[in-house]
Coordinates of C-alpha atoms and ligand atoms in Angstrom, one line a residue:
M1 CA -89.4 24.2 69.4
T2 CA -86.8 24.3 66.7
I3 CA -86.0 27.7 65.0
H4 CA -83.5 28.0 62.2
D5 CA -82.3 24.5 63.0
L6 CA -81.4 25.3 66.6
T7 CA -83.2 24.0 69.7
V8 CA -84.8 27.1 71.3
I9 CA -87.0 27.0 74.4
S10 CA -89.6 29.9 74.4
A11 CA -90.7 31.8 77.4
V12 CA -92.4 29.6 80.0
D13 CA -95.3 31.2 81.9
G14 CA -94.1 34.0 84.2
S15 CA -95.5 32.6 87.4
A16 CA -91.9 32.1 88.9
L17 CA -91.0 35.8 88.3
P18 CA -91.0 37.7 91.6
K19 CA -94.1 39.9 92.3
K20 CA -91.9 42.4 94.0
P21 CA -88.1 42.8 93.8
F22 CA -85.6 41.4 96.2
T23 CA -84.2 44.1 98.5
G24 CA -80.5 44.0 99.3
R25 CA -78.8 45.9 102.1
H26 CA -75.3 46.0 103.4
L27 CA -74.5 43.7 106.3
I28 CA -72.2 45.6 108.7
D29 CA -71.4 44.4 112.2
G30 CA -74.4 42.1 112.3
Q31 CA -76.9 44.8 111.2
W32 CA -78.6 45.3 107.8
R33 CA -78.1 48.8 106.7
D34 CA -79.0 51.1 103.8
S35 CA -76.2 53.2 102.4
L36 CA -75.5 56.3 104.4
D37 CA -76.6 58.5 101.5
G38 CA -79.6 56.2 100.7
A39 CA -78.4 55.4 97.2
T40 CA -79.6 52.2 95.4
F41 CA -79.1 50.4 92.2
V42 CA -81.3 47.9 90.3
R43 CA -80.8 44.6 88.5
R44 CA -83.1 43.4 85.8
S45 CA -83.3 39.8 84.6
P46 CA -81.0 39.5 81.5
A47 CA -83.5 37.0 80.1
H48 CA -86.8 38.5 81.0
G49 CA -86.1 42.2 81.4
T50 CA -88.1 42.3 84.6
L51 CA -86.9 44.0 87.8
V52 CA -85.3 41.4 90.1
S53 CA -83.6 43.4 92.8
V54 CA -83.0 46.8 94.3
S55 CA -79.8 47.0 96.3
A56 CA -78.1 49.6 98.5
K57 CA -75.3 51.2 96.6
G58 CA -72.2 51.4 98.8
G59 CA -69.8 54.3 99.1
S60 CA -66.6 54.8 100.9
E61 CA -68.3 55.4 104.3
D62 CA -69.9 51.9 104.0
V63 CA -66.5 50.4 103.2
E64 CA -65.0 52.2 106.2
A65 CA -67.7 50.9 108.6
A66 CA -67.5 47.3 107.2
V67 CA -63.7 47.1 107.4
A68 CA -63.7 48.6 110.9
A69 CA -66.2 45.9 112.0
A70 CA -64.1 43.1 110.5
R71 CA -61.0 44.6 112.0
R72 CA -62.5 44.9 115.5
R73 CA -63.8 41.3 115.4
F74 CA -60.5 40.0 114.3
D75 CA -58.5 42.0 116.8
D76 CA -60.6 41.1 119.8
G77 CA -59.4 37.5 119.2
R78 CA -62.7 35.7 119.9
W79 CA -63.1 34.4 116.3
P80 CA -59.5 33.8 115.4
F81 CA -58.8 32.0 118.7
S82 CA -62.1 30.0 118.7
S83 CA -61.7 26.3 118.4
G84 CA -61.7 24.5 115.1
K85 CA -64.5 22.5 116.5
K86 CA -66.7 25.6 117.0
R87 CA -65.9 27.0 113.6
A88 CA -66.6 23.6 112.0
S89 CA -70.0 23.2 113.6
L90 CA -71.0 26.7 112.5
L91 CA -69.9 26.1 108.9
T92 CA -71.8 22.8 108.9
R93 CA -75.0 24.7 110.1
V94 CA -74.5 27.1 107.2
A95 CA -74.3 24.2 104.7
D96 CA -77.6 22.8 106.1
L97 CA -79.3 26.2 105.7
I98 CA -78.0 26.5 102.2
D99 CA -79.6 23.1 101.4
R100 CA -82.8 24.3 103.1
E101 CA -82.9 27.5 101.0
R102 CA -81.7 25.9 97.7
E103 CA -84.8 26.8 95.7
R104 CA -84.9 30.4 96.8
I105 CA -81.2 30.9 96.2
A106 CA -81.3 29.2 92.8
L107 CA -84.3 31.2 91.6
V108 CA -82.7 34.6 92.5
E109 CA -79.4 33.4 91.0
T110 CA -81.1 32.5 87.8
L111 CA -83.0 35.7 87.5
E112 CA -80.0 37.9 88.1
S113 CA -77.4 35.9 86.1
G114 CA -79.5 34.4 83.3
K115 CA -78.2 30.9 83.9
P116 CA -80.6 27.9 83.7
I117 CA -82.5 27.0 86.8
S118 CA -81.4 23.4 86.8
Q119 CA -77.7 24.5 86.7
A120 CA -78.3 27.1 89.4
R121 CA -79.7 24.3 91.7
A122 CA -76.7 22.2 91.0
E123 CA -74.4 25.1 91.9
I124 CA -76.1 25.7 95.2
E125 CA -75.8 22.1 96.1
G126 CA -72.1 22.2 95.1
A127 CA -71.7 25.3 97.3
A128 CA -73.2 23.5 100.3
D129 CA -70.7 20.8 99.7
L130 CA -67.9 23.3 99.8
W131 CA -69.1 24.7 103.2
R132 CA -69.1 21.1 104.5
Y133 CA -65.6 20.4 103.2
A134 CA -64.3 23.6 104.7
A135 CA -66.0 22.7 108.0
A136 CA -63.9 19.4 108.0
L137 CA -60.8 21.4 107.3
A138 CA -61.4 23.8 110.2
R139 CA -60.4 21.0 112.6
T140 CA -57.2 20.3 110.8
V141 CA -55.4 23.6 111.1
H142 CA -52.1 22.9 112.7
G143 CA -48.5 23.7 112.3
D144 CA -45.3 21.8 113.0
S145 CA -42.9 21.1 115.8
H146 CA -39.1 20.7 115.8
N147 CA -37.4 18.8 118.7
S148 CA -34.1 18.2 117.1
L149 CA -32.7 21.7 117.4
G150 CA -30.6 20.8 120.5
Q151 CA -31.4 19.7 124.0
D152 CA -32.6 23.1 125.3
I153 CA -34.7 24.4 122.5
L154 CA -38.0 23.6 120.9
G155 CA -39.2 25.1 117.7
F156 CA -42.8 25.5 116.6
V157 CA -44.3 26.5 113.3
L158 CA -47.8 28.0 114.1
K159 CA -50.5 28.5 111.5
E160 CA -52.5 31.7 112.2
P161 CA -55.3 33.3 110.3
V162 CA -54.1 36.1 107.9
G163 CA -56.6 38.6 109.4
V164 CA -59.2 40.7 107.6
V165 CA -59.9 39.5 104.1
S166 CA -61.6 41.4 101.3
I167 CA -63.5 39.0 99.1
I168 CA -64.5 40.4 95.7
T169 CA -66.5 38.2 93.3
P170 CA -67.8 38.2 89.7
W171 CA -71.2 37.7 88.2
N172 CA -70.9 34.4 86.5
F173 CA -71.0 32.0 89.5
P174 CA -71.9 34.4 92.3
F175 CA -72.9 31.9 95.0
L176 CA -70.4 29.2 94.1
I177 CA -67.5 31.5 94.0
V178 CA -68.1 33.2 97.3
S179 CA -68.4 29.6 98.6
Q180 CA -65.0 28.8 97.2
K181 CA -63.5 31.5 99.4
L182 CA -65.5 32.5 102.5
P183 CA -65.9 29.1 104.3
F184 CA -62.1 28.5 103.8
A185 CA -61.4 32.0 105.2
L186 CA -63.7 31.4 108.2
A187 CA -62.2 27.9 108.7
A188 CA -58.8 29.5 109.0
G189 CA -60.2 32.1 111.6
C190 CA -60.2 35.2 109.4
T191 CA -62.9 37.9 109.3
A192 CA -64.2 39.2 106.0
V193 CA -65.8 42.0 104.0
I194 CA -67.4 40.8 100.8
K195 CA -68.3 42.7 97.6
P196 CA -70.4 40.8 95.1
S197 CA -70.7 42.0 91.5
E198 CA -73.2 44.7 91.1
L199 CA -74.9 42.5 88.4
T200 CA -75.6 39.6 90.9
P201 CA -75.6 40.9 94.4
S202 CA -78.6 39.2 95.9
T203 CA -77.6 35.6 96.6
T204 CA -74.6 36.9 98.6
V205 CA -77.2 38.9 100.7
I206 CA -79.1 35.7 101.2
L207 CA -75.9 34.0 102.3
G208 CA -75.5 36.8 104.9
E209 CA -79.0 36.1 106.3
L210 CA -78.0 32.4 106.6
L211 CA -74.8 33.3 108.4
L212 CA -76.6 35.3 111.0
E213 CA -79.2 32.5 111.4
A214 CA -76.4 30.0 111.9
G215 CA -75.1 32.1 114.8
L216 CA -72.0 33.7 113.3
P217 CA -70.9 36.5 115.7
D218 CA -71.6 40.0 114.5
G219 CA -68.9 41.6 112.4
V220 CA -67.1 38.4 111.4
V221 CA -68.6 38.6 107.9
N222 CA -69.7 41.9 106.4
I223 CA -71.1 42.6 103.0
V224 CA -71.0 45.9 101.1
L225 CA -73.0 46.1 97.9
G226 CA -72.1 48.3 95.0
Y227 CA -69.6 48.9 92.2
G228 CA -66.0 48.2 91.6
E229 CA -65.3 51.9 92.2
P230 CA -65.5 52.9 95.0
V231 CA -66.4 49.7 96.9
G232 CA -64.1 47.2 95.3
A233 CA -61.2 49.6 95.1
G234 CA -61.7 50.7 98.7
L235 CA -61.5 47.1 99.8
T236 CA -58.2 46.6 98.1
T237 CA -56.4 49.7 99.4
H238 CA -57.7 50.0 102.9
A239 CA -54.8 49.8 105.4
D240 CA -56.8 47.6 107.8
V241 CA -57.3 44.9 105.2
D242 CA -54.7 42.1 105.4
M243 CA -55.5 40.1 102.3
V244 CA -57.6 40.4 99.1
S245 CA -59.2 37.3 97.6
F246 CA -60.4 38.2 94.1
T247 CA -62.1 36.4 91.2
G248 CA -62.7 38.2 88.0
S249 CA -61.0 39.5 84.9
T250 CA -57.3 39.5 84.4
G251 CA -57.4 43.3 83.8
V252 CA -59.0 44.1 87.1
G253 CA -56.9 41.5 88.8
K254 CA -53.7 43.2 87.7
S255 CA -55.0 46.6 88.9
I256 CA -55.9 45.0 92.3
A257 CA -52.4 43.5 92.6
A258 CA -51.0 46.9 91.9
S259 CA -53.1 48.8 94.4
A260 CA -52.7 46.2 97.1
A261 CA -49.0 46.5 96.7
A262 CA -49.0 49.9 98.4
T263 CA -49.7 48.2 101.7
L264 CA -48.2 44.8 100.7
K265 CA -51.4 42.9 101.3
K266 CA -51.5 39.2 100.5
V267 CA -53.4 38.9 97.2
S268 CA -55.0 35.8 95.8
L269 CA -56.3 36.0 92.2
E270 CA -58.5 33.7 90.2
L271 CA -58.6 35.2 86.7
G272 CA -59.6 34.5 83.2
G273 CA -58.7 31.6 80.8
K274 CA -58.4 30.7 77.2
N275 CA -58.5 27.0 77.7
P276 CA -57.3 24.6 75.0
Q277 CA -58.5 21.0 74.5
V278 CA -56.3 19.0 72.2
V279 CA -58.0 16.1 70.3
F280 CA -55.7 13.4 69.0
P281 CA -56.8 11.1 66.1
D282 CA -57.1 8.1 68.5
A283 CA -59.5 9.9 70.8
D284 CA -62.9 8.4 71.8
L285 CA -64.8 10.9 69.7
D286 CA -68.3 10.2 71.1
S287 CA -67.0 11.3 74.5
A288 CA -64.8 14.1 73.3
I289 CA -67.5 15.7 71.2
D290 CA -70.0 15.7 74.0
A291 CA -67.4 17.2 76.3
I292 CA -66.5 19.9 73.7
V293 CA -70.1 20.9 73.4
F294 CA -70.6 20.9 77.1
G295 CA -67.3 22.8 77.7
V296 CA -68.2 25.7 75.3
Y297 CA -71.9 26.2 76.0
F298 CA -71.9 25.6 79.8
N299 CA -73.0 28.9 81.5
A300 CA -73.4 30.3 77.9
G301 CA -69.6 30.2 77.7
E302 CA -69.4 32.9 80.5
C303 CA -67.1 30.7 82.4
C304 CA -63.4 31.0 83.3
N305 CA -63.0 27.3 82.4
S306 CA -64.8 27.5 79.1
G307 CA -63.3 25.1 76.7
S308 CA -63.4 27.8 74.0
R309 CA -60.5 26.7 72.0
I310 CA -60.1 23.2 70.5
I311 CA -57.0 22.1 68.7
V312 CA -57.8 19.1 66.5
H313 CA -55.5 16.8 64.5
K314 CA -55.9 17.6 60.8
D315 CA -57.0 14.1 59.9
I316 CA -60.1 14.3 62.0
A317 CA -60.8 18.0 62.0
Q318 CA -63.6 17.9 59.4
E319 CA -65.4 15.1 61.2
V320 CA -65.1 16.8 64.6
V321 CA -66.4 20.1 63.3
E322 CA -69.4 18.4 61.6
R323 CA -70.3 16.4 64.7
V324 CA -69.8 19.4 67.0
V325 CA -72.1 21.4 64.8
A326 CA -74.8 18.6 64.7
L327 CA -74.7 18.2 68.5
S328 CA -74.7 22.0 69.1
K329 CA -78.1 22.2 67.3
K330 CA -79.6 19.9 69.9
V331 CA -78.5 22.0 72.9
P332 CA -81.6 23.7 74.3
F333 CA -81.1 27.4 74.5
G334 CA -83.8 29.7 75.9
D335 CA -85.8 30.6 78.9
P336 CA -83.6 29.9 82.0
L337 CA -86.7 29.2 84.0
H338 CA -87.6 26.1 81.9
P339 CA -86.2 23.0 83.5
E340 CA -84.9 21.6 80.3
T341 CA -82.9 24.7 79.2
R342 CA -79.2 24.1 79.2
V343 CA -78.1 27.6 78.0
G344 CA -79.7 30.8 79.2
A345 CA -79.2 34.5 78.6
I346 CA -76.1 36.6 78.2
I347 CA -75.4 38.8 81.2
S348 CA -75.8 42.2 79.5
P349 CA -76.4 43.8 76.1
E350 CA -72.9 45.2 76.1
H351 CA -71.4 41.8 76.7
C352 CA -73.5 40.3 73.9
R353 CA -72.2 42.9 71.5
K354 CA -68.6 42.2 72.7
I355 CA -69.1 38.5 71.9
D356 CA -70.5 39.3 68.5
G357 CA -67.5 41.6 67.8
Y358 CA -65.1 38.7 68.3
V359 CA -67.0 36.5 65.9
K360 CA -67.3 39.2 63.2
S361 CA -63.7 40.1 63.5
A362 CA -62.6 36.4 63.0
A363 CA -64.9 36.1 60.0
S364 CA -63.4 39.2 58.4
G365 CA -60.0 37.8 59.1
G366 CA -60.8 34.6 57.1
A367 CA -62.3 32.2 59.7
A368 CA -65.3 30.1 58.6
I369 CA -68.5 30.3 60.6
H370 CA -70.1 26.8 60.6
L371 CA -73.0 27.6 62.9
G372 CA -74.5 30.7 64.6
G373 CA -72.6 33.9 64.6
G374 CA -75.3 36.2 65.8
E375 CA -77.8 37.1 68.5
L376 CA -80.6 34.6 69.2
A377 CA -84.2 35.7 69.4
V378 CA -86.1 33.7 72.0
P379 CA -89.9 33.9 71.5
G380 CA -91.6 35.7 74.4
L381 CA -88.4 37.0 76.0
S382 CA -87.0 40.5 75.7
G383 CA -83.5 39.7 77.0
Q384 CA -80.3 39.0 75.1
F385 CA -79.1 35.5 74.0
Y386 CA -76.4 34.4 71.6
Q387 CA -76.5 31.5 69.2
P388 CA -74.3 28.5 69.6
T389 CA -71.4 29.4 67.4
V390 CA -68.7 27.2 65.8
V391 CA -65.8 28.9 64.0
S392 CA -63.0 27.1 62.2
D393 CA -59.9 28.1 60.2
V394 CA -59.0 30.1 63.3
T395 CA -55.3 31.1 63.4
G396 CA -53.2 31.7 66.5
D397 CA -52.9 35.5 65.7
M398 CA -56.7 36.1 65.8
A399 CA -58.2 37.7 68.9
I400 CA -60.8 34.9 69.1
A401 CA -57.9 32.4 69.5
R402 CA -56.1 34.4 72.2
E403 CA -58.7 36.4 74.2
E404 CA -61.5 35.4 76.5
V405 CA -64.7 35.6 74.4
F406 CA -66.9 34.7 77.4
G407 CA -69.7 33.5 75.1
P408 CA -71.0 30.3 73.5
V409 CA -68.4 30.5 70.8
L410 CA -66.0 27.6 69.9
S411 CA -62.8 28.3 68.0
V412 CA -61.2 25.4 66.1
L413 CA -57.5 25.2 65.3
T414 CA -55.7 22.3 63.7
F415 CA -52.3 20.5 64.1
D416 CA -50.1 17.9 62.5
T417 CA -47.6 16.9 65.2
P418 CA -47.9 16.7 69.0
D419 CA -45.3 19.5 69.4
E420 CA -47.4 21.7 67.2
A421 CA -50.4 21.0 69.3
L422 CA -48.5 21.8 72.5
G423 CA -47.2 25.0 71.0
L424 CA -50.7 26.1 70.1
A425 CA -52.0 25.2 73.5
N426 CA -49.4 27.2 75.2
A427 CA -49.6 30.2 72.8
S428 CA -51.7 32.2 75.2
S429 CA -50.9 34.6 78.1
Y430 CA -53.4 32.6 80.2
G431 CA -52.9 29.3 81.9
L432 CA -56.0 28.3 83.8
S433 CA -57.0 24.8 82.5
A434 CA -56.3 22.5 79.5
G435 CA -57.6 19.2 78.2
V436 CA -56.3 16.3 76.1
W437 CA -58.2 13.6 74.3
S438 CA -56.4 10.4 73.4
E439 CA -56.7 6.7 74.2
N440 CA -52.9 6.5 74.6
V441 CA -51.9 7.2 78.2
H442 CA -48.4 8.3 77.2
T443 CA -49.8 10.9 74.8
C444 CA -52.1 12.3 77.6
L445 CA -49.3 12.3 80.2
E446 CA -46.8 14.0 78.0
F447 CA -49.2 16.7 77.2
A448 CA -50.4 17.1 80.8
R449 CA -46.8 17.5 82.0
K450 CA -45.8 20.1 79.4
V451 CA -48.9 22.2 79.1
K452 CA -48.9 25.5 81.1
A453 CA -52.2 25.2 83.1
G454 CA -53.3 25.0 86.7
T455 CA -55.7 22.1 85.9
V456 CA -55.4 19.5 83.2
W457 CA -58.2 17.1 82.3
T458 CA -57.4 14.0 80.3
N459 CA -60.4 12.4 78.5
T460 CA -62.8 14.6 80.5
W461 CA -63.6 18.3 80.9
M462 CA -64.5 20.5 83.8
D463 CA -64.9 17.9 86.5
G464 CA -64.4 19.6 89.9
F465 CA -63.9 18.4 93.5
A466 CA -63.8 20.2 96.8
E467 CA -60.6 18.2 97.5
L468 CA -58.6 19.3 94.5
P469 CA -57.0 22.7 94.3
F470 CA -58.0 25.1 91.5
G471 CA -56.1 28.1 90.2
G472 CA -54.1 29.5 87.3
F473 CA -50.6 29.7 85.9
R474 CA -49.4 32.9 84.2
E475 CA -52.1 35.6 83.8
S476 CA -54.8 33.3 85.0
G477 CA -54.0 34.1 88.6
Q478 CA -52.0 33.4 91.7
G479 CA -52.7 31.3 94.7
R480 CA -55.1 28.3 94.9
E481 CA -58.6 27.7 96.0
L482 CA -60.2 24.4 97.3
G483 CA -58.4 21.4 98.7
R484 CA -56.0 22.0 101.6
Y485 CA -54.3 24.7 99.5
G486 CA -57.6 26.7 99.7
L487 CA -57.2 26.8 103.5
E488 CA -53.5 27.5 103.5
E489 CA -54.1 30.7 101.4
F490 CA -55.8 32.2 104.5
L491 CA -53.1 31.1 106.9
E492 CA -50.0 32.9 107.9
V493 CA -46.9 31.1 109.3
K494 CA -45.4 32.1 112.6
T495 CA -42.2 30.7 114.0
L496 CA -42.0 30.2 117.7
Q497 CA -38.6 29.3 119.4
M498 CA -38.6 28.3 123.0
R499 CA -35.5 28.0 125.1
L500 CA -35.9 25.8 128.1
G501 CA -34.5 26.7 131.5
Q502 CA -31.6 29.2 131.9
S503 CA -29.4 27.6 129.3
R504 CA -28.9 30.5 126.9
E505 CA -25.2 31.3 126.4
L506 CA -24.7 35.0 127.2
W507 CA -23.5 37.2 124.4
L508 CA -21.6 39.6 126.7
N509 CA -20.0 38.3 129.8
S510 CA -20.6 41.3 132.0
R511 CA -20.0 39.7 135.4
Ligands
LIG601 P1 -64.5 41.9 86.7 O1 -63.1 41.8 86.8 O2 -65.1 43.0 85.8 O3 -65.2 42.1 88.1 C1 -65.1 41.2 89.2 C2 -65.4 42.0 90.4 O4 -64.4 43.0 90.7 C3 -66.7 42.7 90.4 O5 -67.3 42.5 91.7 C4 -66.4 44.1 90.1 O6 -67.3 45.1 90.5 C5 -65.1 44.2 90.9 N1 -64.2 45.3 90.5 C6 -64.2 46.0 89.3 N2 -63.3 46.9 89.3 C7 -62.6 46.9 90.5 C8 -61.5 47.6 91.1 N3 -60.9 48.5 90.4 N4 -61.1 47.2 92.3 C9 -61.8 46.2 93.0 N5 -62.8 45.5 92.5 C10 -63.2 45.8 91.2 O7 -65.0 40.5 86.2 P2 -66.5 40.0 85.8 O8 -67.5 40.3 86.9 O9 -66.8 40.6 84.5 O10 -66.3 38.5 85.7 C11 -65.8 37.8 84.6 C12 -64.4 37.5 84.7 O11 -64.1 36.7 85.8 C13 -63.8 36.7 83.5 O12 -62.6 37.2 83.1 C14 -63.6 35.3 84.1 O13 -62.7 34.6 83.5 C15 -63.3 35.6 85.5 N6 -63.5 34.5 86.4 C16 -62.5 33.7 86.8 C17 -62.7 32.6 87.6 C18 -61.6 31.8 88.1 O14 -61.8 31.0 89.1 N7 -60.4 31.8 87.5 C19 -64.1 32.1 87.9 C20 -65.1 33.0 87.3 C21 -64.8 34.1 86.6 P3 -68.5 45.5 89.6 O15 -68.5 44.7 88.4 O16 -69.7 45.2 90.5 O17 -68.3 47.0 89.4

């Protein structure tokens, strides 16, 4: 159905909605537990308004118990010293179970996050692939040896698991992001305590069920449900935690780095982005415009990799804006449970108001709104949605050009020269990803080498592979996930020097 020129999918029949809510409990030392004080919190579907889950609300005693279990299991040595072969076969079993449970996980993910069901299914499949990739890596953990240090000495560089890892995840890709971290930590031989976002806790609980079914020893992975304070904060300050692996906002990431510094924990941070795509006049516009539309509306723009900022050459700016607006109107927004929906609900009413605030502030600063610019009413649904929105005449000093809007809102800036384009692209405190569109390989390469971003796409956007590392420059984070680098994050280096025989020259000749 088309409303106000946009493509809006009304509520489908509610038969997929759960008859009773999912119940989430903490997983501590292989046991499912309520909070010690019995506290719970609930999550309603951001699209449908219906109750989706009731979860145990963790407190500091639950954090204490979970960290103690992870610490014990690490220190008893059975998991960290188990063979790569054993860890690999366990991770592969988990991948198979994820495939088996794809529909159940995807439905819960959709109902808690508001993302389209077709996208949720693809993310669960992608997550299973990450577990398989990490399984393959588990058998490749090895260090180095040095046999040219002299006749009587051998040197070894051992790679050992870091220890107990706190894994803290956001609400936008709950199952995928925990799968970018946990299987790599397990492949390395670490033990873990996970805290999912309080907005999307349930698929991490399902993962816990699958880990137990796959035969993971008790206490190797623990899950504490609840809020950033006290659960997340407790996991970043506890003296028995060796490393924090966090994905979320730059603000919380900075506070985690500061609190983890007190015990000098290793910290890996995957944070926000304000990702530019530069479009040169010789670009293949059919491809670029489709990718721009995909890049800004995917996951309703609630995506660290959102291509929320395009920088277009002045000669083609008008054509690009017109074509982006025309294509935006064809993107199906609406009920996430409909198989054809491409953009679902916004995670919370507060977040919807925040998105709108950015758009209104840009408009009052002189930007032009070509499409959207307000909440979207979806017939039959009580949740919150935001219209596909295209804003031009954006200048570098506007908040919409510099900050993460995290909504389906595209900002258009223009340039004359390649240097100007690069300057605009780099005029951000973030550095997660960037893109360039041109049929000239030299133009693409020059931009790719000079832009400050952890990932650069040329003539494409947001492709991802388990083999390729992902992470940010500057305030987009530190450390890398995926690829071999994703495993290395969870490994510590130990140097072992062995002298052979009685050859050591005495320091004091006391005879
Ligand atoms: P937040 O930073 O608000 O929260 C992330 C997680 O941290 C949640 O589980 C949250 O708990 C927890 N948390 C909050 N406060 C603390 C604290 N003081 N100590 C420890 N943990 C805490 O991010 P969002 O959930 O809002 O996610 C959106 C953000 O994530 C965006 O900025 C986005 O760019 C970024 N992101 C980055 C990705 C990347 O790979 N670079 C990928 C995906 C998202 P709770 O909310 O339950 O209270």
